[in-house]
Amino acid sequence: MPVIPGCTNLFQDCKDLYQFLLACKQVSIERAKSHIVSISVEIPSLDPLAILHQFGKPDQLHFYLEKGEQNRGFSSENDTVAIAAIGAALSQEIEGSDRFLQVKNFIRSSLSNLITTDTSNADFVGPHFFCGFTFFDHNFEQNAPFPGATVFLPSWQISRQKNRCIVVANVLVDSSLNLNLMSETLYHQFQAITSIKHDWFGLEIAHAALLQQNITKDIENFQESVASALVSIQSKHLDKIVLAHALDVVSPIPLHPVDSLHHLRQLHPDCYVFSISNGRGQSFIGASPERLVSLQNRQLATDALAGSAPRGKTPIEDARLADALLSSQKELHEHQVVIDFITQRLGDLGLRPHLSPRRLLQLSNIQHLQTPVQAVLPTAVHLLDVVAELHPTPAVAGTPRHLACEQIRRYENFARSLYAAPIGWVDHQGNGEFVVGIRSALVEGCHARLYAGAGIVAGSDPEREMAEVQLKLRALLGALV
């Protein structure tokens, strides 16, 4: 990886930027291949979501991920972390059962031709690759909004952690690059990014009530599926299956995904708020409580998250519901299935997982059983190898996994797309973070499709599972507008 040091901030002077890109172009000519050039600069603290709001365009790929104070993923500190990626210097769409391997190879190939200005190990410095995977390997619907896998290196990446803000510009440099045009374009775009105001200006029109009228539409089909799945479980064909419900809603005015993200992070500061677009006007957004896996300096962290109950309206009711959850044999069994799956899968990769004590993850409207799991990741194992091994967990599919996925296709009359699938990033050092795309919605214009699911095991009650799904949908619906 060639390192061409520049001045402290190459964007202070367009001439400095030109000279740097000229040196990079010369390297590209000498080696007879194109190179990815990555420029990292620290700037005064800005809101990455506000920058996405200002500069993101419907015909561009984008990615956004923010973790709240109660969610631990990017670091062991209790602090809000946000990262936005806008545009694509490189991208690839992939289908098929080897999609995780292909994405890993794409990242490694891209990094083999990297020129950077920074060799530090600081968080969010240097190029990051942003990924979205659909739940199933193959799309069986025409004009699917997302391919089996999307991976891209953004043109611009903005991150904020502990009020430390890093901007990364990524450029594809080859012998045909117009240095004057590129240096001027990058210079002016950087100036525009750093001049954005801190204040957030969102929609003032409140029309959530118009959408909530559709909350119970077609929910009877979900109840029937739960009842049918319970028959399979009672006959020992399945141990568990996670069934989802999709709710289509229409707004009287266009929905703005970035405004919805702002609402989500206000309503659910204890969740991962995320968005990934396809560059064709569709965005998949949500507020997920579930981290699939994170990796920092070879320290791997994941969670077994299964078993849930609503929050109480009073402290006494809340405590009663929490105690019932912690003592429910049904919920404890469902949770243990996920623990056993994760430890076995990590063991298959040669890892030695360590389990922390089980605890409650209490969110604003729901609480879950959670068991944190840690392990040291060998250098020979890539983060995407772990993602491929873990997805889908029993928390979003069921057991046995293969049979549960077959039955999901049978019972659900819609395509899951990115719902309940891995969404995240990998940096140039191999660190990364992936969340599970639950409590989510596909947004396009005035239309949104909302997704929520529930785990079905022996002892499940169709009406109770329906109520859990409605609770999740209602929380998401309230944040869309």
PDB file of C-alpha atoms in Angstrom, residues 286-442:
ATOM      1  CA  GLY A 286     -34.645   1.179  10.303  1.00  0.00           C
ATOM      2  CA  ALA A 287     -33.776   1.182  13.988  1.00  0.00           C
ATOM      3  CA  SER A 288     -32.430  -2.230  14.918  1.00  0.00           C
ATOM      4  CA  PRO A 289     -31.653  -3.387  18.464  1.00  0.00           C
ATOM      5  CA  GLU A 290     -29.546  -6.232  17.127  1.00  0.00           C
ATOM      6  CA  ARG A 291     -25.863  -6.216  16.304  1.00  0.00           C
ATOM      7  CA  LEU A 292     -24.826  -9.212  14.240  1.00  0.00           C
ATOM      8  CA  VAL A 293     -21.104  -8.790  14.817  1.00  0.00           C
ATOM      9  CA  SER A 294     -18.400  -6.155  15.303  1.00  0.00           C
ATOM     10  CA  LEU A 295     -14.628  -6.378  15.112  1.00  0.00           C
ATOM     11  CA  GLN A 296     -12.019  -4.005  16.505  1.00  0.00           C
ATOM     12  CA  ASN A 297      -8.332  -4.961  16.659  1.00  0.00           C
ATOM     13  CA  ARG A 298      -9.203  -8.668  16.298  1.00  0.00           C
ATOM     14  CA  GLN A 299     -11.651  -8.475  19.237  1.00  0.00           C
ATOM     15  CA  LEU A 300     -14.942  -9.892  18.013  1.00  0.00           C
ATOM     16  CA  ALA A 301     -18.269  -9.110  19.659  1.00  0.00           C
ATOM     17  CA  THR A 302     -21.733 -10.421  18.913  1.00  0.00           C
ATOM     18  CA  ASP A 303     -24.994 -10.931  20.779  1.00  0.00           C
ATOM     19  CA  ALA A 304     -27.595 -13.593  21.294  1.00  0.00           C
ATOM     20  CA  LEU A 305     -30.792 -11.564  21.193  1.00  0.00           C
ATOM     21  CA  ALA A 306     -34.037 -13.518  21.396  1.00  0.00           C
ATOM     22  CA  GLY A 307     -37.018 -13.609  23.703  1.00  0.00           C
ATOM     23  CA  SER A 308     -39.056 -10.437  24.157  1.00  0.00           C
ATOM     24  CA  ALA A 309     -41.785  -8.725  26.126  1.00  0.00           C
ATOM     25  CA  PRO A 310     -43.408  -5.276  26.017  1.00  0.00           C
ATOM     26  CA  ARG A 311     -42.426  -2.481  28.410  1.00  0.00           C
ATOM     27  CA  GLY A 312     -44.808  -1.576  31.202  1.00  0.00           C
ATOM     28  CA  LYS A 313     -46.686   1.700  31.459  1.00  0.00           C
ATOM     29  CA  THR A 314     -45.642   2.059  35.114  1.00  0.00           C
ATOM     30  CA  PRO A 315     -42.442   1.042  36.951  1.00  0.00           C
ATOM     31  CA  ILE A 316     -44.349  -1.710  38.760  1.00  0.00           C
ATOM     32  CA  GLU A 317     -45.830  -3.121  35.549  1.00  0.00           C
ATOM     33  CA  ASP A 318     -42.446  -2.813  33.813  1.00  0.00           C
ATOM     34  CA  ALA A 319     -40.729  -4.791  36.572  1.00  0.00           C
ATOM     35  CA  ARG A 320     -43.450  -7.439  36.465  1.00  0.00           C
ATOM     36  CA  LEU A 321     -43.066  -7.884  32.696  1.00  0.00           C
ATOM     37  CA  ALA A 322     -39.279  -8.055  33.043  1.00  0.00           C
ATOM     38  CA  ASP A 323     -39.497 -10.725  35.753  1.00  0.00           C
ATOM     39  CA  ALA A 324     -41.944 -12.712  33.639  1.00  0.00           C
ATOM     40  CA  LEU A 325     -39.571 -12.558  30.676  1.00  0.00           C
ATOM     41  CA  LEU A 326     -36.595 -13.685  32.750  1.00  0.00           C
ATOM     42  CA  SER A 327     -38.552 -16.665  34.109  1.00  0.00           C
ATOM     43  CA  SER A 328     -40.481 -17.696  30.991  1.00  0.00           C
ATOM     44  CA  GLN A 329     -39.446 -21.182  29.907  1.00  0.00           C
ATOM     45  CA  LYS A 330     -40.624 -20.465  26.365  1.00  0.00           C
ATOM     46  CA  GLU A 331     -38.570 -17.243  26.056  1.00  0.00           C
ATOM     47  CA  LEU A 332     -35.531 -18.771  27.786  1.00  0.00           C
ATOM     48  CA  HIS A 333     -35.622 -21.743  25.421  1.00  0.00           C
ATOM     49  CA  GLU A 334     -35.852 -19.467  22.407  1.00  0.00           C
ATOM     50  CA  HIS A 335     -32.897 -17.489  23.733  1.00  0.00           C
ATOM     51  CA  GLN A 336     -30.800 -20.583  24.432  1.00  0.00           C
ATOM     52  CA  VAL A 337     -31.313 -21.819  20.868  1.00  0.00           C
ATOM     53  CA  VAL A 338     -29.629 -18.651  19.598  1.00  0.00           C
ATOM     54  CA  ILE A 339     -26.766 -18.946  22.101  1.00  0.00           C
ATOM     55  CA  ASP A 340     -26.073 -22.544  21.084  1.00  0.00           C
ATOM     56  CA  PHE A 341     -26.142 -21.607  17.399  1.00  0.00           C
ATOM     57  CA  ILE A 342     -23.687 -18.709  17.778  1.00  0.00           C
ATOM     58  CA  THR A 343     -21.192 -20.650  19.908  1.00  0.00           C
ATOM     59  CA  GLN A 344     -21.274 -23.599  17.513  1.00  0.00           C
ATOM     60  CA  ARG A 345     -20.803 -21.437  14.424  1.00  0.00           C
ATOM     61  CA  LEU A 346     -17.944 -19.489  15.949  1.00  0.00           C
ATOM     62  CA  GLY A 347     -16.377 -22.747  17.058  1.00  0.00           C
ATOM     63  CA  ASP A 348     -16.580 -24.042  13.481  1.00  0.00           C
ATOM     64  CA  LEU A 349     -14.371 -21.077  12.488  1.00  0.00           C
ATOM     65  CA  GLY A 350     -11.819 -21.981  15.158  1.00  0.00           C
ATOM     66  CA  LEU A 351     -12.901 -19.296  17.646  1.00  0.00           C
ATOM     67  CA  ARG A 352     -13.309 -19.769  21.380  1.00  0.00           C
ATOM     68  CA  PRO A 353     -16.348 -17.738  22.363  1.00  0.00           C
ATOM     69  CA  HIS A 354     -16.758 -16.269  25.839  1.00  0.00           C
ATOM     70  CA  LEU A 355     -20.292 -15.622  27.085  1.00  0.00           C
ATOM     71  CA  SER A 356     -21.176 -12.768  29.418  1.00  0.00           C
ATOM     72  CA  PRO A 357     -24.095 -13.218  31.854  1.00  0.00           C
ATOM     73  CA  ARG A 358     -27.562 -12.992  30.351  1.00  0.00           C
ATOM     74  CA  ARG A 359     -29.240  -9.611  30.811  1.00  0.00           C
ATOM     75  CA  LEU A 360     -32.205  -7.535  29.708  1.00  0.00           C
ATOM     76  CA  LEU A 361     -31.904  -5.146  26.783  1.00  0.00           C
ATOM     77  CA  GLN A 362     -34.629  -2.657  27.572  1.00  0.00           C
ATOM     78  CA  LEU A 363     -35.679  -0.424  24.693  1.00  0.00           C
ATOM     79  CA  SER A 364     -38.297   2.301  24.653  1.00  0.00           C
ATOM     80  CA  ASN A 365     -41.227   0.031  23.799  1.00  0.00           C
ATOM     81  CA  ILE A 366     -39.913  -3.538  24.109  1.00  0.00           C
ATOM     82  CA  GLN A 367     -37.364  -5.565  26.084  1.00  0.00           C
ATOM     83  CA  HIS A 368     -35.276  -8.546  25.023  1.00  0.00           C
ATOM     84  CA  LEU A 369     -33.134 -11.244  26.554  1.00  0.00           C
ATOM     85  CA  GLN A 370     -29.526 -10.562  25.570  1.00  0.00           C
ATOM     86  CA  THR A 371     -26.303 -12.523  26.049  1.00  0.00           C
ATOM     87  CA  PRO A 372     -23.127 -10.765  24.827  1.00  0.00           C
ATOM     88  CA  VAL A 373     -20.537 -13.038  23.217  1.00  0.00           C
ATOM     89  CA  GLN A 374     -16.849 -12.185  22.685  1.00  0.00           C
ATOM     90  CA  ALA A 375     -13.954 -13.937  20.971  1.00  0.00           C
ATOM     91  CA  VAL A 376     -10.514 -13.270  19.548  1.00  0.00           C
ATOM     92  CA  LEU A 377     -10.553 -13.511  15.750  1.00  0.00           C
ATOM     93  CA  PRO A 378      -7.525 -15.251  14.182  1.00  0.00           C
ATOM     94  CA  THR A 379      -5.767 -13.231  11.493  1.00  0.00           C
ATOM     95  CA  ALA A 380      -6.605 -15.904   8.910  1.00  0.00           C
ATOM     96  CA  VAL A 381     -10.345 -15.324   9.421  1.00  0.00           C
ATOM     97  CA  HIS A 382     -11.994 -12.303   7.805  1.00  0.00           C
ATOM     98  CA  LEU A 383     -14.910 -10.464   9.355  1.00  0.00           C
ATOM     99  CA  LEU A 384     -17.063 -11.414   6.350  1.00  0.00           C
ATOM    100  CA  ASP A 385     -16.279 -15.083   7.030  1.00  0.00           C
ATOM    101  CA  VAL A 386     -17.989 -14.624  10.401  1.00  0.00           C
ATOM    102  CA  VAL A 387     -20.922 -12.751   8.840  1.00  0.00           C
ATOM    103  CA  ALA A 388     -21.399 -15.583   6.333  1.00  0.00           C
ATOM    104  CA  GLU A 389     -21.271 -18.183   9.094  1.00  0.00           C
ATOM    105  CA  LEU A 390     -23.746 -16.423  11.373  1.00  0.00           C
ATOM    106  CA  HIS A 391     -26.350 -15.248   8.876  1.00  0.00           C
ATOM    107  CA  PRO A 392     -29.151 -15.981   9.355  1.00  0.00           C
ATOM    108  CA  THR A 393     -29.203 -16.671  13.079  1.00  0.00           C
ATOM    109  CA  PRO A 394     -32.142 -18.487  14.698  1.00  0.00           C
ATOM    110  CA  ALA A 395     -33.224 -15.076  16.006  1.00  0.00           C
ATOM    111  CA  VAL A 396     -34.323 -14.103  12.477  1.00  0.00           C
ATOM    112  CA  ALA A 397     -34.753 -17.487  10.730  1.00  0.00           C
ATOM    113  CA  GLY A 398     -35.270 -20.472  13.035  1.00  0.00           C
ATOM    114  CA  THR A 399     -33.975 -24.002  13.520  1.00  0.00           C
ATOM    115  CA  PRO A 400     -33.090 -26.173  11.750  1.00  0.00           C
ATOM    116  CA  ARG A 401     -31.919 -23.206   9.708  1.00  0.00           C
ATOM    117  CA  HIS A 402     -32.235 -24.694   6.217  1.00  0.00           C
ATOM    118  CA  LEU A 403     -35.736 -26.028   6.833  1.00  0.00           C
ATOM    119  CA  ALA A 404     -36.831 -22.828   8.567  1.00  0.00           C
ATOM    120  CA  CYS A 405     -35.724 -20.740   5.580  1.00  0.00           C
ATOM    121  CA  GLU A 406     -37.675 -23.019   3.231  1.00  0.00           C
ATOM    122  CA  GLN A 407     -40.785 -22.591   5.347  1.00  0.00           C
ATOM    123  CA  ILE A 408     -40.338 -18.825   5.533  1.00  0.00           C
ATOM    124  CA  ARG A 409     -40.664 -18.732   1.749  1.00  0.00           C
ATOM    125  CA  ARG A 410     -43.810 -20.814   2.031  1.00  0.00           C
ATOM    126  CA  TYR A 411     -45.530 -18.749   4.707  1.00  0.00           C
ATOM    127  CA  GLU A 412     -44.472 -15.203   3.769  1.00  0.00           C
ATOM    128  CA  ASN A 413     -46.168 -13.806   0.671  1.00  0.00           C
ATOM    129  CA  PHE A 414     -43.581 -11.055   0.181  1.00  0.00           C
ATOM    130  CA  ALA A 415     -39.845 -10.832  -0.479  1.00  0.00           C
ATOM    131  CA  ARG A 416     -37.718 -10.079   2.586  1.00  0.00           C
ATOM    132  CA  SER A 417     -35.060  -8.249   0.560  1.00  0.00           C
ATOM    133  CA  LEU A 418     -32.720  -6.657   3.156  1.00  0.00           C
ATOM    134  CA  TYR A 419     -35.077  -7.342   6.041  1.00  0.00           C
ATOM    135  CA  ALA A 420     -33.348  -9.307   8.853  1.00  0.00           C
ATOM    136  CA  ALA A 421     -30.116  -9.412   6.824  1.00  0.00           C
ATOM    137  CA  PRO A 422     -26.564  -8.089   7.468  1.00  0.00           C
ATOM    138  CA  ILE A 423     -25.931  -4.391   6.837  1.00  0.00           C
ATOM    139  CA  GLY A 424     -22.579  -2.850   7.707  1.00  0.00           C
ATOM    140  CA  TRP A 425     -19.034  -1.914   6.811  1.00  0.00           C
ATOM    141  CA  VAL A 426     -15.452  -3.169   6.694  1.00  0.00           C
ATOM    142  CA  ASP A 427     -12.450  -0.845   6.835  1.00  0.00           C
ATOM    143  CA  HIS A 428      -9.006  -1.172   5.253  1.00  0.00           C
ATOM    144  CA  GLN A 429      -7.633  -2.761   8.435  1.00  0.00           C
ATOM    145  CA  GLY A 430     -10.313  -5.454   8.572  1.00  0.00           C
ATOM    146  CA  ASN A 431     -12.321  -3.862  11.392  1.00  0.00           C
ATOM    147  CA  GLY A 432     -16.046  -3.489  10.914  1.00  0.00           C
ATOM    148  CA  GLU A 433     -19.600  -3.594  12.174  1.00  0.00           C
ATOM    149  CA  PHE A 434     -22.714  -5.373  10.927  1.00  0.00           C
ATOM    150  CA  VAL A 435     -26.232  -5.025  12.269  1.00  0.00           C
ATOM    151  CA  VAL A 436     -29.345  -7.055  11.536  1.00  0.00           C
ATOM    152  CA  GLY A 437     -31.835  -5.131   9.399  1.00  0.00           C
ATOM    153  CA  ILE A 438     -34.936  -5.619  11.551  1.00  0.00           C
ATOM    154  CA  ARG A 439     -37.546  -3.033  12.646  1.00  0.00           C
ATOM    155  CA  SER A 440     -37.108  -1.666   9.147  1.00  0.00           C
ATOM    156  CA  ALA A 441     -38.832  -0.225   6.081  1.00  0.00           C
ATOM    157  CA  LEU A 442     -38.251   0.092   2.350  1.00  0.00           C
TER     158      LEU A 442
END
